[in-house]
Every structure is written in structure tokens, then in C-alpha cells.
Short mmCIF file of C-alpha atoms and ligand atoms in Angstrom, two decimals:
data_model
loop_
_atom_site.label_atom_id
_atom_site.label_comp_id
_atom_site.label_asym_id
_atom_site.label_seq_id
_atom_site.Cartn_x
_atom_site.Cartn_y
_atom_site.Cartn_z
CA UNK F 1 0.00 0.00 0.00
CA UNK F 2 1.40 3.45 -0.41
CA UNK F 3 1.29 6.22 1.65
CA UNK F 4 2.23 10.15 -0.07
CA UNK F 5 3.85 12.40 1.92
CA UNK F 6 2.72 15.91 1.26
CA UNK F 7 5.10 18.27 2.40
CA UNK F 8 8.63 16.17 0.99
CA UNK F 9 7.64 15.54 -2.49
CA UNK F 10 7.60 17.45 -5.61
CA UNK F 11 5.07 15.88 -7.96
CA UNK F 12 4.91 16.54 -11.44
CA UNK F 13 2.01 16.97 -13.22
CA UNK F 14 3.00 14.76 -16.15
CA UNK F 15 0.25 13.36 -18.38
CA UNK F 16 -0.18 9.54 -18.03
CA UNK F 17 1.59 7.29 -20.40
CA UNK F 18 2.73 4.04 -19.76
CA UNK F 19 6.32 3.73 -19.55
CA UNK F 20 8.76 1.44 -18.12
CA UNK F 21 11.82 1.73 -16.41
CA UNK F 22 14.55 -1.08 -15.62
CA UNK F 23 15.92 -1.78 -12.33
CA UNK F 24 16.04 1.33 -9.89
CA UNK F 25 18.87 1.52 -7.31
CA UNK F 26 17.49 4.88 -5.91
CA UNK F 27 14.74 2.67 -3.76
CA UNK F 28 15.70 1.35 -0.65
CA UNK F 29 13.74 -2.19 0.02
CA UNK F 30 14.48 -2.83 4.08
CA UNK F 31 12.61 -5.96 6.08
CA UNK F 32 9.26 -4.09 7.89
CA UNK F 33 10.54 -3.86 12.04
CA UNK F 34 7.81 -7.10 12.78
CA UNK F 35 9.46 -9.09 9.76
CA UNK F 36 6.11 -9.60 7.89
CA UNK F 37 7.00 -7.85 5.17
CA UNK F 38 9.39 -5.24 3.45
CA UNK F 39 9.05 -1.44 2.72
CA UNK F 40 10.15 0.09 -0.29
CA UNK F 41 10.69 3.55 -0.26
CA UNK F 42 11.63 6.05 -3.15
CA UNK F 43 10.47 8.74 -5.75
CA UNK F 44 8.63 8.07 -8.98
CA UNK F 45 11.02 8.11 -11.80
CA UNK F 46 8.20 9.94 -13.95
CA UNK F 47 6.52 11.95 -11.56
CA UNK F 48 8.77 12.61 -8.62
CA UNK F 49 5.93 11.69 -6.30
CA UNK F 50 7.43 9.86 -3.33
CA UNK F 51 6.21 6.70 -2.45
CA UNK F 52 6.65 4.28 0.59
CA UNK F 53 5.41 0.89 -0.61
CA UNK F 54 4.45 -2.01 2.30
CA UNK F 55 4.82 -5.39 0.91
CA UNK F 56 3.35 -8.00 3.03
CA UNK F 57 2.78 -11.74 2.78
CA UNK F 58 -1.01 -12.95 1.96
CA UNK F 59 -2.57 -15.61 0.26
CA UNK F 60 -2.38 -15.29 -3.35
CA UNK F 61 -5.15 -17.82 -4.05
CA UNK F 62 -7.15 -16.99 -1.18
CA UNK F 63 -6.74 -16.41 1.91
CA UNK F 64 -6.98 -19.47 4.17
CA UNK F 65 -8.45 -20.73 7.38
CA UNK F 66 -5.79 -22.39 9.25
CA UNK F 67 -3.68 -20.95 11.77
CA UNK F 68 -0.27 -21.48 10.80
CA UNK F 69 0.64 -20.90 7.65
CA UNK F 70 3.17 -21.98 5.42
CA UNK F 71 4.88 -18.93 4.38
CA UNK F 72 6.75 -19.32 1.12
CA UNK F 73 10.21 -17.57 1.82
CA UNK F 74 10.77 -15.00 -1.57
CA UNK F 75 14.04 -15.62 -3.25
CA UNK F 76 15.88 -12.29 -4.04
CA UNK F 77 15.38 -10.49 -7.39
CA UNK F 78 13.76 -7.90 -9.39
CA UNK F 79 10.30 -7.17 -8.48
CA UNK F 80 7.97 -4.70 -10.12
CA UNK F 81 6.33 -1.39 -9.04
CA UNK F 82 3.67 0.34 -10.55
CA UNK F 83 3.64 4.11 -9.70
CA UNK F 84 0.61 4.74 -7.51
CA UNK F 85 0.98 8.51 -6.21
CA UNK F 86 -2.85 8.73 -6.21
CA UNK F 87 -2.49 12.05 -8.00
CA UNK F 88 -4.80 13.16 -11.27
CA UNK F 89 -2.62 12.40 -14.11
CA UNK F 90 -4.18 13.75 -17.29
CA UNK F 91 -5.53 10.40 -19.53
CA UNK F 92 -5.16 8.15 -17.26
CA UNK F 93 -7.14 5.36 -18.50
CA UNK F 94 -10.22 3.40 -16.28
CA UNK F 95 -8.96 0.24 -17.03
CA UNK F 96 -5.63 1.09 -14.92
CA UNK F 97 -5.76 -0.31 -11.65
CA UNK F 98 -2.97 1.85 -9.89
CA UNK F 99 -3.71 5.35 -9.19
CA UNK F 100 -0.26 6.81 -10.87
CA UNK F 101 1.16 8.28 -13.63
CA UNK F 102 1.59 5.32 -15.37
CA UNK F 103 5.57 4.30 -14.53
CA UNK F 104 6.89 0.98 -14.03
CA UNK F 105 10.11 0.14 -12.40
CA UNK F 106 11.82 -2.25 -10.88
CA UNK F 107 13.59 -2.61 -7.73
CA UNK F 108 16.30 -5.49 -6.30
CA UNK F 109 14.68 -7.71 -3.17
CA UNK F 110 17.93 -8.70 -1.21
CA UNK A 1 11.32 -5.28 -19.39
CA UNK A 2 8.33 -6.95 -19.90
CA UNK A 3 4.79 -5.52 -19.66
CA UNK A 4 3.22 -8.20 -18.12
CA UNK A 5 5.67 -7.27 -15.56
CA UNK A 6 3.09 -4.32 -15.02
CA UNK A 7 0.03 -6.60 -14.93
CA UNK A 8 1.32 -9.04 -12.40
CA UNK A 9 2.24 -6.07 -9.95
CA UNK A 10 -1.31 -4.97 -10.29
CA UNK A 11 -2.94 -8.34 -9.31
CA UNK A 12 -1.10 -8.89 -6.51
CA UNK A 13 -1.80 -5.52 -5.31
CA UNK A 14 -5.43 -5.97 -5.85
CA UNK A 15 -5.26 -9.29 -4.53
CA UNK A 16 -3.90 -7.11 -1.04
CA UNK A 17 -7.32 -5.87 -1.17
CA UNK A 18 -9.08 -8.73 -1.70
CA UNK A 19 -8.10 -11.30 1.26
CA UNK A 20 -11.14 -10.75 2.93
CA UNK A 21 -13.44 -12.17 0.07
CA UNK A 22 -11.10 -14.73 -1.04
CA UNK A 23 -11.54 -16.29 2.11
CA UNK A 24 -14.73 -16.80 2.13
CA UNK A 25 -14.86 -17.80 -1.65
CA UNK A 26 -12.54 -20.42 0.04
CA UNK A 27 -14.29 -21.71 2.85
CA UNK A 28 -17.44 -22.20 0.92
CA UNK A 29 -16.02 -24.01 -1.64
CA UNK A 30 -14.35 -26.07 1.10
CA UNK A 31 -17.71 -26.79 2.92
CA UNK A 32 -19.24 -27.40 -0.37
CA UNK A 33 -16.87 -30.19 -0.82
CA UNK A 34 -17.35 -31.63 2.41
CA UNK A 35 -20.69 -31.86 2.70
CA UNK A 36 -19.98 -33.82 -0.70
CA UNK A 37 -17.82 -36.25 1.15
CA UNK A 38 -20.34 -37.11 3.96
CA UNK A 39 -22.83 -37.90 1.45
CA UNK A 40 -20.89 -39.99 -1.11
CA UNK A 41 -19.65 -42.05 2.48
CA UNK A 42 -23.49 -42.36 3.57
CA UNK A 43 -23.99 -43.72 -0.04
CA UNK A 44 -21.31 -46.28 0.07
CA UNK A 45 -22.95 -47.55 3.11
CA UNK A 46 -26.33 -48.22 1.82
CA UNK A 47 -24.83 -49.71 -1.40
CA UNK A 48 -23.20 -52.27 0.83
CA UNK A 49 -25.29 -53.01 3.74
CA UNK A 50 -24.17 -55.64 6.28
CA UNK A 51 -26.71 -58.00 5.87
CA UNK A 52 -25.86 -60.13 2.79
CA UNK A 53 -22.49 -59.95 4.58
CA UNK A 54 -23.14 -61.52 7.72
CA UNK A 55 -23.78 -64.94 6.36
CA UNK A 56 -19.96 -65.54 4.75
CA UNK A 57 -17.44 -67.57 6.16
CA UNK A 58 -15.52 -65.21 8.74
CA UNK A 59 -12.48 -64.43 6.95
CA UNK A 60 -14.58 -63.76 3.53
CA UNK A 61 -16.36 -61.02 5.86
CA UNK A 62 -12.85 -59.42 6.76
CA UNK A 63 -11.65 -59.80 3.22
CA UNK A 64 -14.73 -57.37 2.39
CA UNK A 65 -13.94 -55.07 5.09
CA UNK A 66 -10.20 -54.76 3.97
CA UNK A 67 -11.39 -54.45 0.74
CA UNK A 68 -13.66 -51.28 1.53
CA UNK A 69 -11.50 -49.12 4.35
CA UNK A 70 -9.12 -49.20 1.45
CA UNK A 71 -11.76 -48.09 -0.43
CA UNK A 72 -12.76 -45.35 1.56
CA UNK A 73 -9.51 -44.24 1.74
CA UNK A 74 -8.91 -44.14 -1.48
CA UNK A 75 -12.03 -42.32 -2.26
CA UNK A 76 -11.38 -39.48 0.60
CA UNK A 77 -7.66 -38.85 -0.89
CA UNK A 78 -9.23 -38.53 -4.26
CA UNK A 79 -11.66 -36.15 -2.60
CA UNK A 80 -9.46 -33.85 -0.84
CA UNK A 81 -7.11 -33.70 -3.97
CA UNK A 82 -9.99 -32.26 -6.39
CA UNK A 83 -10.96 -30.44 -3.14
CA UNK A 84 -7.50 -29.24 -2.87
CA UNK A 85 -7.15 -28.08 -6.71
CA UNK A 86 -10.30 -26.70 -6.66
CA UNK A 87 -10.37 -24.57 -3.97
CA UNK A 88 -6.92 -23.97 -3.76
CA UNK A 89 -4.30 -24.71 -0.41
CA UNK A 90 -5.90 -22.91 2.26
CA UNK A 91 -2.49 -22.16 3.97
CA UNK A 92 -0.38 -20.37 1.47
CA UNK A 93 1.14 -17.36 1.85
CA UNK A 94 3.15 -15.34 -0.69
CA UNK A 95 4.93 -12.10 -0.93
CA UNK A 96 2.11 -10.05 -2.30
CA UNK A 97 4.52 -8.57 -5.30
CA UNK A 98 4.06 -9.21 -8.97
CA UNK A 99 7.12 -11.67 -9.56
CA UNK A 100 6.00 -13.62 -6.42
CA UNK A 101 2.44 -13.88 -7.47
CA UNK A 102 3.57 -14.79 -11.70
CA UNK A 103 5.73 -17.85 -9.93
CA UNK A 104 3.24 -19.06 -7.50
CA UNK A 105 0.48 -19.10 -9.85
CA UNK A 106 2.67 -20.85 -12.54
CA UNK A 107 3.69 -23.84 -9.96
CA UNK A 108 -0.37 -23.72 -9.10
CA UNK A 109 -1.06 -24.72 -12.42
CA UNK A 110 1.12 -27.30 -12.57
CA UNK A 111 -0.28 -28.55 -8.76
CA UNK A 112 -3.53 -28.41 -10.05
CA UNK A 113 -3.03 -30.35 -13.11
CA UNK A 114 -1.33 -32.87 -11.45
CA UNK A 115 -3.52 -33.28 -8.52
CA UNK A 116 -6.45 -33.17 -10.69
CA UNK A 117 -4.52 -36.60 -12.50
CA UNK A 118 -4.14 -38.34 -9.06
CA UNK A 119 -7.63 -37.76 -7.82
CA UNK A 120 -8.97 -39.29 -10.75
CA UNK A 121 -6.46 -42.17 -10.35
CA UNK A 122 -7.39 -42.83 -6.87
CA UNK A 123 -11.67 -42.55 -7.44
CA UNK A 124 -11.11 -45.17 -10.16
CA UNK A 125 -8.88 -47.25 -7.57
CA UNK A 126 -11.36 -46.70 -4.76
CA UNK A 127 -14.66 -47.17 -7.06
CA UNK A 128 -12.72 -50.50 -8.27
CA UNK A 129 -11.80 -51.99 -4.59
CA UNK A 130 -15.44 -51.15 -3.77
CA UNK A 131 -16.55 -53.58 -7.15
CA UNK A 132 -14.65 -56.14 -5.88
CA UNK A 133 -15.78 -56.02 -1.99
CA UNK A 134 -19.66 -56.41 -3.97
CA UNK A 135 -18.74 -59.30 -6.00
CA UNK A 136 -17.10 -61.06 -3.76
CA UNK A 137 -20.45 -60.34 -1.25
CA UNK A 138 -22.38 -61.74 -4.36
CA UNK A 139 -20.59 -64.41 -5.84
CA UNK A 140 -18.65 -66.34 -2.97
CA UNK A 141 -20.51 -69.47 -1.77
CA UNK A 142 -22.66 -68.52 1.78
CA UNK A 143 -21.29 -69.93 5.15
CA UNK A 144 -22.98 -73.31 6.09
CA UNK A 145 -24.24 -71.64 9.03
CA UNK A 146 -27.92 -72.19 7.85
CA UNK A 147 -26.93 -75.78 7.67
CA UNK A 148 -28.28 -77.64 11.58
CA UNK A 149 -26.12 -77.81 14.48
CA UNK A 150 -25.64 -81.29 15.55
CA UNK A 151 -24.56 -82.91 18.65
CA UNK A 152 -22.93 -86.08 17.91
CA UNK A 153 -22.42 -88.52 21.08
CA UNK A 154 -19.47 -91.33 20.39
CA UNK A 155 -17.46 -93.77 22.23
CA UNK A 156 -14.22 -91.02 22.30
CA UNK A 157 -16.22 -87.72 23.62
CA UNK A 158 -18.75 -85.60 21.53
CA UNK A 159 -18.64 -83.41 19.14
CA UNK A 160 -21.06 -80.69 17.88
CA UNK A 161 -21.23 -79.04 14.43
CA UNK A 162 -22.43 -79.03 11.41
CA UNK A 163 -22.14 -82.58 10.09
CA UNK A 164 -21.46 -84.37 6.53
CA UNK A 165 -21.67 -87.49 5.29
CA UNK A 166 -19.18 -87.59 2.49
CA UNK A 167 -16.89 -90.25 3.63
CA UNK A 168 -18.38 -93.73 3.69
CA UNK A 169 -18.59 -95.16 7.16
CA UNK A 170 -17.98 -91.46 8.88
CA UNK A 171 -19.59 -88.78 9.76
CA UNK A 172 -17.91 -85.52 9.41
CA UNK A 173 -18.30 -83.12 12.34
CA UNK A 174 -17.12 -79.58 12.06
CA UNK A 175 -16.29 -78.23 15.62
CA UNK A 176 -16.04 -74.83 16.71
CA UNK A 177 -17.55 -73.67 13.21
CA UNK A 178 -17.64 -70.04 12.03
CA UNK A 179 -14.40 -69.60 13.99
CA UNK A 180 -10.82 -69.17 12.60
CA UNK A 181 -9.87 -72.54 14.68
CA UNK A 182 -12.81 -75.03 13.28
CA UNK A 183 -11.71 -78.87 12.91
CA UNK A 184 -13.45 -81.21 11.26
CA UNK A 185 -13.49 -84.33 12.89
CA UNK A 186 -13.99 -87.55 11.08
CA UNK A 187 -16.31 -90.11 13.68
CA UNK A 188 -16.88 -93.83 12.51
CA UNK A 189 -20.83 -94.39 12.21
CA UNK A 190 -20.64 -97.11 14.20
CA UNK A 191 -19.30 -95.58 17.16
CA UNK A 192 -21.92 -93.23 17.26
CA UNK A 193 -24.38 -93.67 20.16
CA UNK A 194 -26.46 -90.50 19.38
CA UNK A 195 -27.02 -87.75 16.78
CA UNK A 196 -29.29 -84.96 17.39
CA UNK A 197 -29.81 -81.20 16.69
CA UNK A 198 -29.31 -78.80 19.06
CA UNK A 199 -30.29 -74.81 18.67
CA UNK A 200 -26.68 -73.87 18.87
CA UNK A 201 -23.21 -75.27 19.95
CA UNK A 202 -21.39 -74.59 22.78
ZN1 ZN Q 301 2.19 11.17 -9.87
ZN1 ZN Q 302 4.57 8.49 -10.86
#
């Protein structure tokens, strides 16, 4: 999920448009304090917006019943990041499901 | 990069969203399936009641019960295999994060495909064991239990059983009959002082 931080950031109004970025070293991807999770942290290459991103485990079929579950340990690589500043980007399609500007990117998951 | 890359990011975020309802998309399917299984055992059941069991020969009767806990296991694997693939593994859990989600769901695929293959092994396996545990209720001979009880007196003792006659000169008494220890006991006719039938045998 992704939280903005107002006072920080310097968004750019950019129109929306789809673009995609390789592998960004300027994010900094740290274990979450409780260990369920990491938080990714950074600014939009596109829009500048900053964005602090909380990845947590969950069940990717569905979300279970039983008590203890068997958490499937993530091996270290690239992973993907849409840009979701949740600020009006001009065309900006329905269809897209994150609220950005429209900028993909990449960042390394030790 | 690659622009699925993009898509997959977005499902798993959604899916971040979504726990809630998954769940119980889960745990109805699950008690779906379950209430399946209590039926399809009740059915078994009736399909092979006990009572044109109870007249075979003792170890025919356990041969039949082998036959359908095997069955029934076999059955309940299959069961909680299609259960499994259709519902999905209630106690998964991923990194919610594009790449995470693309390599789980590929693997699921392949789980489901195979688990779909070995539930329809083991129905035919259990559906087959439960075939056999009928015909061998229908076609093996009934226990001579309906035959009389008879108490045979002789000069050695006495002996009680069903009897036969096929030996010329004897009469065949099987002791302790019904049991895994019966004897047949082979008793000159004339040595015989009495021959009578009795309700039951001691
Ligand atoms: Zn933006
Ligand atoms: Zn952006």
C-alpha cells in the first residue's frame, strides 16, 4: 500500500503514459521492524511523487483458514512497481488499476 | 522489461485488497466439498449393507472389510485432492509482489493439473476396490451356518457341528464352526451312540 507524503515531495504533473523503467537503485527495500514484510521507499522516476510501498505476505489464491501458515520464503530479485501517487494524471485510462502516472520500475529484493 | 511485468504487480496488489473475500470464496467451496464427502460415504454404506455380509465364512467377511477401508480411503484422498485443486491450499502465503504472485500461480497450475490426475487415479482405484468387496459379497458361496447344528455322542467324547456325510462309514463333524480354529473331525458311524440337533453349539 502506499502512503504520499505531502510536504517532501515534488510531484509533477505529467500526463499519463505508460512507460517502463529497468531496475532502480534509488529505492531502498528494508525488512518491515515485525518481519512480515518489506518497505520500499523512493520517488517516482516519472513523476517525482514519493512513495513508501508495504509489501506483506497474503494468500495469493485466497486467503486461508488455518492458523499457521506456510509462508513461502521469496528468493531475491527484481520485483515490479507500478507508480501509484494517487495524483490526477491527465488520460489516465479506467482500465488502470494503480492510481499513478503510469511508470513501471523495478527494484532489487535482497 | 516486460509488460506483463506491469500486470502481475497490479494483481497482486489488488489481490492485497481482496483477502477478505477470497476467504470466504474459500471456505465455501471447502464446505461445499465436504458436505460432498459425507454424502458420497453415507452412499457407500447403503450400497453395501451388512446384511448379505453376515452370512460368509468369517475371513470372507474381513476380506470385504479390507477391501472397503481401502476403499474409503482411497475415495477421501481422491476427494481432498480435487478439493485441494479446486479450492486452492488454504495455507499459502506469498509475498504479495508481482514476480511472487507470476511464480506461484505458474507452480499452481502445474499442482492443479497434477492433482487433478491423481484424484482421478485414486476414485477409479477406490470405485474399483469397492466392485470387488460387492462381488465377492455376491458371488462367494454362503457360510454353512444355515446348515443344523448337531450334537454327535461317540465312544471317544462328543462333538457338535455341522455334520457331513461324504466319507463312507464317517460322519464328518465340524467343531467350533464359524471360527478361525474349526476342525473337522472324522467319527466312525458305528461308534456313534447318538445324533441330534441342538439350537446352537457350545
Ligand atoms: Zn504522480
Ligand atoms: Zn509516478
Amino acid at each position: 500500500m502506499t502512503q504520499r507524503k505531502g510536504p517532501i515531495e515534488n510531484h509533477r504533473a505529467v500526463p499519463w503514459a505508460p512507460t517502463e523503467f529497468g531496475l532502480l537503485e534509488t529505492f531502498s527495500v528494508m525488512t518491515d521492524p515485525e518481519g512480515t514484510g518489506y518497505v520500499v521507499e523512493g520517488s517516482c522516476p516519472t513523476c517525482g511523487a514519493h512513495l513508501k510501498i508495504d509489501w506483506h505476505f497474503g494468500n495469493p489464491g485466497y486467503k486461508g483458514v488455518t492458523v499457521s501458515p506456510d509462508v513461502v520464503r521469496p528468493k531475491a530479485g527484481p520485483r515490479t512497481i507500478n507508480c501509484d501517487c494517487g495524483h490526477d494524471h491527465a488520460g489516465r485510462p479506467g482500465s488502470a488499476y494503480d492510481d499513478g502516472c503510469g511508470a513501471s520500475w523495478k527494484v532489487m529484493l535482497p | 522489461m516486460n509488460s506483463d511485468d506491469r500486470r502481475w504487480a497490479e494483481r497482486a496488489r489488488e489481490l492485497g485488497f481482496n483477502q477478505l473475500e477470497v476467504a470466504r470464496r474459500q471456505a465455501e467451496a471447502w464446505r461445499n466439498g465436504l458436505t460432498g464427502v459425507t454424502a458420497l460415504l453415507g452412499t457407500v454404506f447403503i450400497v453395501k449393507g451388512r446384511d448379505d455380509v453376515t452370512e460368509l465364512a468369517w475371513w470372507l467377511q474381513w476380506w470385504i472389510a479390507f477391501l472397503l477401508v481401502v476403499a474409503f480411503a482411497s475415495l477421501i484422498r481422491a476427494i481432498f485432492l480435487a478439493l485441494g485443486a479446486a479450492a486452492g491450499e488454504t495455507n499459502e502465503r506469498i509475498l504479495l509482489t508481482g514476480e511472487d504472485l507470476r511464480e506461484w500461480t505458474e507452480g499452481e497450475v502445474d499442482r492443479v493439473g497434477r492433482d487433478i490426475g491423481a484424484a482421478k487415479r485414486w476414485t477409479i482405484a477406490g470405485m474399483a476396490l469397492i466392485a470387488m468387496a460387492l462381488l465377492t459379497a455376491w458371488l462367494s458361496p454362503t457360510a454353512e451356518t444355515t446348515r443344523p447344528m448337531m450334537r454327535v455322542d461317540f465312544e471317544g467324547g462328543v462333538a457338535c457341528g455341522p455334520v457331513t456325510f461324504e466319507r463312507a462309514g464317517y460322519i464328518g463333524v465340524t467343531s467350533k464352526y464359524g471360527s478361525p480354529v474349526d476342525t473337522k473331525l472324522w467319527v466312525p458311524v458305528d461308534k456313534v451312540s447318538l445324533l441330534r440337533e441342538v439350537p446352537s453349539c457350545p
